[in-house]
Coordinates of C-alpha atoms (C1' of nucleotides) in Angstrom, one line a residue:
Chain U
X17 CA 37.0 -91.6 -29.8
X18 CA 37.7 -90.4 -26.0
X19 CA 35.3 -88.2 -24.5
X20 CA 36.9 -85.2 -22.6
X21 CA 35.8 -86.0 -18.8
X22 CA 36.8 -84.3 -15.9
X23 CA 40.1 -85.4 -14.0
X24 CA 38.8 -87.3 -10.9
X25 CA 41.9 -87.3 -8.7
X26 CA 44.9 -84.7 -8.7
X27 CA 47.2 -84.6 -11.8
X28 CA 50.4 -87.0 -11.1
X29 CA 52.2 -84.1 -13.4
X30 CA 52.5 -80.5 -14.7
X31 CA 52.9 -82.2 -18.4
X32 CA 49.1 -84.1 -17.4
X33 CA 48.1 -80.7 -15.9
X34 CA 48.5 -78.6 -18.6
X35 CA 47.0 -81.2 -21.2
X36 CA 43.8 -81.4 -19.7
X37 CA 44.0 -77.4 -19.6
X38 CA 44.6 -77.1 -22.8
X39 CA 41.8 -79.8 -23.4
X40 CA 39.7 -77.3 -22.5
X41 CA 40.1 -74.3 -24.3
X42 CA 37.3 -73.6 -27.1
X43 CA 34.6 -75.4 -24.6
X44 CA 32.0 -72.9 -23.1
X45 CA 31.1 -73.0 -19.2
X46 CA 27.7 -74.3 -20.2
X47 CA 29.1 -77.4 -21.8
X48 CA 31.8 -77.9 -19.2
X49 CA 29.4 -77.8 -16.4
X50 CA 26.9 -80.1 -18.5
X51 CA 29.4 -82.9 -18.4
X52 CA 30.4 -82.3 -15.1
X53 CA 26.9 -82.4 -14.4
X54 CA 27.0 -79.0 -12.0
X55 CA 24.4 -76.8 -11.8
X56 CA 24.7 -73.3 -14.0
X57 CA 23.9 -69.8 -12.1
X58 CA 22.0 -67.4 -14.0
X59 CA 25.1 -65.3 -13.5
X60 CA 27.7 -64.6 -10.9
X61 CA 26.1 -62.2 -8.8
X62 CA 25.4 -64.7 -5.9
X63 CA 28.2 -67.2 -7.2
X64 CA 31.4 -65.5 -7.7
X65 CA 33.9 -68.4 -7.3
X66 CA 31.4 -70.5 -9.7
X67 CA 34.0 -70.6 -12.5
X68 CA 36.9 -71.7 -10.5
X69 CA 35.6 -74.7 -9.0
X70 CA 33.8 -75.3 -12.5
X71 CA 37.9 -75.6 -13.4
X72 CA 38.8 -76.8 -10.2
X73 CA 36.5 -80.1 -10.6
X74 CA 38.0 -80.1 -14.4
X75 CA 41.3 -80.3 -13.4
X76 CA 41.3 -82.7 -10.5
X77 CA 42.3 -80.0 -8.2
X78 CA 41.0 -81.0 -4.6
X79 CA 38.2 -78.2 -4.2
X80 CA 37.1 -76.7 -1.4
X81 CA 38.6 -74.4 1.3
X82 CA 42.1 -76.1 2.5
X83 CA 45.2 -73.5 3.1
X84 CA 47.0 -75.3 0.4
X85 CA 48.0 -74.8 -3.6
X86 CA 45.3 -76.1 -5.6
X87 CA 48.1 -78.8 -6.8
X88 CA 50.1 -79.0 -3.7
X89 CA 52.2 -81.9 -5.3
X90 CA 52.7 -80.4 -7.9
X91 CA 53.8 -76.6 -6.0
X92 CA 50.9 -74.9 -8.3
X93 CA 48.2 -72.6 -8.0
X94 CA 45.0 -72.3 -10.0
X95 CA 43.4 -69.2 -11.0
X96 CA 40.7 -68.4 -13.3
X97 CA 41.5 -65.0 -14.6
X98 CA 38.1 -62.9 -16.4
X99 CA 39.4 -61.7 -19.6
X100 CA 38.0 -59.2 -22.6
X101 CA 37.7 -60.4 -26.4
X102 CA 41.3 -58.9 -26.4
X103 CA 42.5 -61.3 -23.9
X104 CA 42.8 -58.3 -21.8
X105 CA 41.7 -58.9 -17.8
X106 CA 38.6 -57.5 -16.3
X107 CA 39.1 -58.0 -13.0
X108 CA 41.9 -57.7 -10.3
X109 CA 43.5 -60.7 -9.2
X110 CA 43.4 -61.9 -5.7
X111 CA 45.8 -63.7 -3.7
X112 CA 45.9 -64.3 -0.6
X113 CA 44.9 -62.4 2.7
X114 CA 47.4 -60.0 4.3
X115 CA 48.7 -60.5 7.9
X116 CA 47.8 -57.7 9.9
X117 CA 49.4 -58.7 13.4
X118 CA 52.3 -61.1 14.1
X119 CA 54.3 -59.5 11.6
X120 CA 57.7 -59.1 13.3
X121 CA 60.6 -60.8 10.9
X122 CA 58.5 -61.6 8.2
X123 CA 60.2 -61.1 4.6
X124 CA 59.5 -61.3 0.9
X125 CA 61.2 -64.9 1.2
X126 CA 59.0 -66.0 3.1
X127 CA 55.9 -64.7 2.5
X128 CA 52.4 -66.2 1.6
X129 CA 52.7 -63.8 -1.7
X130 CA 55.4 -64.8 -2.7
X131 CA 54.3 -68.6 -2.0
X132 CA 51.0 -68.5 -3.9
X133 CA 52.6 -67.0 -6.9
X134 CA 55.9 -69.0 -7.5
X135 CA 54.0 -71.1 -10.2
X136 CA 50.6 -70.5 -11.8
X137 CA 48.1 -72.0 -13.7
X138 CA 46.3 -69.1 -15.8
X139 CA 43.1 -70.0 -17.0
X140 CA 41.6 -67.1 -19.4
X141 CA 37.4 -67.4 -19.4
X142 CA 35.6 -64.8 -21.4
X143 CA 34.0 -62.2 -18.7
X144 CA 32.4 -59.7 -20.5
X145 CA 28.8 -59.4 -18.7
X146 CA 27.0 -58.9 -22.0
X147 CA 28.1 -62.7 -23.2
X148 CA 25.6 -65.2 -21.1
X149 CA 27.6 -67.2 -18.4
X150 CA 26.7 -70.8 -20.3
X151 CA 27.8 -69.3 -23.8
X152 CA 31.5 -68.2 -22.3
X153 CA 34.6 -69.5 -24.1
X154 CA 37.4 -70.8 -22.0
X155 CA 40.7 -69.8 -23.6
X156 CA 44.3 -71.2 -23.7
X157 CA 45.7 -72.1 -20.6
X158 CA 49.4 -70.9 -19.1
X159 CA 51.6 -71.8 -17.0
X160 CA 53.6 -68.9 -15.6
X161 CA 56.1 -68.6 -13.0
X162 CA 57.5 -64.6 -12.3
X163 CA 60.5 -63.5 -14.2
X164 CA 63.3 -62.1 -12.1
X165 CA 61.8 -58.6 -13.3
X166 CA 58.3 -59.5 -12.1
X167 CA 59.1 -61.3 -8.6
X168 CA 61.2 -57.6 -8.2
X169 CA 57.8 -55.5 -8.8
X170 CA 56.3 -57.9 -6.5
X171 CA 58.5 -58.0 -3.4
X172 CA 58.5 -53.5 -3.9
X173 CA 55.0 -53.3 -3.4
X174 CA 54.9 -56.4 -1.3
X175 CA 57.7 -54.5 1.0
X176 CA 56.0 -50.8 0.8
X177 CA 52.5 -52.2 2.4
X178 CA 53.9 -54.5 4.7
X179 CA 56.1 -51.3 5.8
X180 CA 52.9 -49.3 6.4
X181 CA 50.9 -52.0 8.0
X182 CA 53.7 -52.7 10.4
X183 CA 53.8 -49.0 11.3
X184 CA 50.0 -49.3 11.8
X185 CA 49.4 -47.5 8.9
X186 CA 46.8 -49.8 7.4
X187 CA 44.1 -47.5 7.1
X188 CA 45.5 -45.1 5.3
X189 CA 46.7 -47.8 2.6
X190 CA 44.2 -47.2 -0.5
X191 CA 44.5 -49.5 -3.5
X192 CA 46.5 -46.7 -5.0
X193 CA 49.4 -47.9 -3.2
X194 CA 51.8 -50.4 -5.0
X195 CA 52.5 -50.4 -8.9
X196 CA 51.4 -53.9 -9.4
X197 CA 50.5 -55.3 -6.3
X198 CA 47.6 -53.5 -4.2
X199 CA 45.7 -53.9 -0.9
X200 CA 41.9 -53.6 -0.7
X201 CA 39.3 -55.4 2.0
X202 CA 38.6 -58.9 1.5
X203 CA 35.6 -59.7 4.3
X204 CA 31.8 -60.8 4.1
X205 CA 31.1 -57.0 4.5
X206 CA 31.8 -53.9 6.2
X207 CA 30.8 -55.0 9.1
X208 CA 33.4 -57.8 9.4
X209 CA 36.4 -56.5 11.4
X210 CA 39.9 -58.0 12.4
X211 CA 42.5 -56.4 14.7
X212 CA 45.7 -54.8 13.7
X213 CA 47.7 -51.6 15.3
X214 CA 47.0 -48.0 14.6
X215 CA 49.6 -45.3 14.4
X216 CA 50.2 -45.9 18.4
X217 CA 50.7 -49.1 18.4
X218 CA 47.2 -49.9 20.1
X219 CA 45.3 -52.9 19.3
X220 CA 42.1 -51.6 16.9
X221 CA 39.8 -53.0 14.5
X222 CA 39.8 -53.2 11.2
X223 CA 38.5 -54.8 7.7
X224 CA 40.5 -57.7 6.5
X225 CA 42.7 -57.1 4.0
X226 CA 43.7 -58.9 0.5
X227 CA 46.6 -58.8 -1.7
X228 CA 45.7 -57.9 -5.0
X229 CA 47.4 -58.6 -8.1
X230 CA 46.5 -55.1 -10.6
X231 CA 45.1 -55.5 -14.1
X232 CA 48.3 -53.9 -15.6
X233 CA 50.1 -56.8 -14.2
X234 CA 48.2 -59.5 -15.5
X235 CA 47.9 -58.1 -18.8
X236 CA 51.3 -57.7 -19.5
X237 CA 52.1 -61.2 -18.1
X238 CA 49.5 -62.7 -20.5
X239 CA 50.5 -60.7 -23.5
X240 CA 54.0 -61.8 -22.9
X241 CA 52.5 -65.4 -23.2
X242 CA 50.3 -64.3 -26.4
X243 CA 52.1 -62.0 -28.4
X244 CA 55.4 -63.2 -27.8
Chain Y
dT24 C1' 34.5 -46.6 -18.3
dA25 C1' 38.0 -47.7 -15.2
dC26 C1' 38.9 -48.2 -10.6
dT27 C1' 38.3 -48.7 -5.6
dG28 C1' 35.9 -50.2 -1.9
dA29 C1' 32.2 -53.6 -0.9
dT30 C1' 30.4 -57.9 -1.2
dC31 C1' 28.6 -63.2 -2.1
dA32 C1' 28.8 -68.6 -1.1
dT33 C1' 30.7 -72.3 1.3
dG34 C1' 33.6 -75.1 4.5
dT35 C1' 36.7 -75.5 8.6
Chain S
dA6 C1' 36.8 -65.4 12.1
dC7 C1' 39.4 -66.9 8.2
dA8 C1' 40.3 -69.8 4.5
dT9 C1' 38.8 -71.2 -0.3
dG10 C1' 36.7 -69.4 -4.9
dA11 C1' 36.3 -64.4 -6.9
dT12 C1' 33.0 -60.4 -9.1
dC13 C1' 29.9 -56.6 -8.1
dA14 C1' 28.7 -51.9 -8.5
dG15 C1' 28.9 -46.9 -7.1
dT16 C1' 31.6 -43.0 -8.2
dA17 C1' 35.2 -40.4 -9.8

DNA sequence: TACTGATCATGT
DNA sequence: ACATGATCAGTA
């Protein structure tokens, strides 16, 4: 009898990775991060990326803060991804932060977007705030690259905003812009400013700003995973 | 109650 | 300040 244990070095491939994930569904955070011997927050309030590196440390991603893909041999992302008893997400998806300056040339090709989403590890973990972090289920794992229809929805919005922030437009992008993609802050606060260009063309300052994946987006990407 | 704008921890 | 990991929480 083998006792599930986490993976201590990277995965050497995708069939290895998505084993262990699937290893995992049914468990409960509590009795992942017993094993793993890390410490459970009473909730996420002060710990909001708990969860991830819980799976990170699972699935011999390299944790911590590098610029890379949590399987950079591999060419794939990790994300944990808060989901209802219908599978349904409850929370936007972030992924990565947009370039407000030094935008001159850049395309859909080429862009970190586009990058961080060519091939995904979805992890589904019950979020619903009335089940008690420990007692969460984590769910079945999938491994999703865009279809030609999704990358398309993508590189729109992905286009529309960059548009706008190259015209120095930034601030008045709301996350009402973009069908599936959207742009909101990503900082420490409010008080954490960056520069960009206003409508003249002058340097100002400005919140940092995150691409967003919407919930419609994820939802329909999971339900084509688990109802098709 | 869904959504948008704001926020939390840690490491480089 | 910016990258990693995301969720919180006030208000429409």
């Amino acid at each position: 009898m083998q006792t599930l244990s986490p993976l201590l070095n990277p995965p050497e491939n995708e069939q290895i990775l998505l084993t262990q994930a699937q290893r995992l569904a049914g468990y409960t955070l509590g009795e992942l991060a017993t094993l793993a011997r890390l410490p459970i927050p009473k909730d996420l309030k002060r710990d909001k990326g708990w969860i991830g590196v819980l799976l990170e440390v699972w699935l011999g991603a390299s944790a911590g803060s590098k610029p890379e893909q949590d399987f950079a041999a591999l060419g794939i992302e990790l994300k944990t991804i808060p989901v209802d008893r219908l599978g349904r997400p409850l929370e936007t998806t972030f992924v990565c932060v947009a370039p407000l300056t030094g935008n001159t040339g850049v395309s859909w090709e080429t862009s970190h977007v586009r990058h961080k989403l060519k091939r995904v590890l979805w992890v589904p973990v019950e979020g619903e705030r009335q089940i008690p972090l420990a007692q969460r289920h984590i769910g079945t794992p999938l491994l999703w690259t865009p279809s030609e229809e999704e990358e398309q929805q993508l590189r729109q919005d992905w286009e529309e905003l960059m548009d706008l922030i190259v015209l120095g437009q930034v601030e008045r992008i709301t996350a009402r812009h973009g069908e599936v993609l959207q742009l909101r802050p990503k900082a420490a606060n409010s008080k954490a400013l960056t520069n960009a260009f206003g409508a003249d063309g002058a340097p100002i300052l400005t919140l940092p700003r995150g691409f967003y994946l919407k919930k419609n987006f994820t939802a329909a990407l999971l339900a084509r995973h688990f109802l098709l």
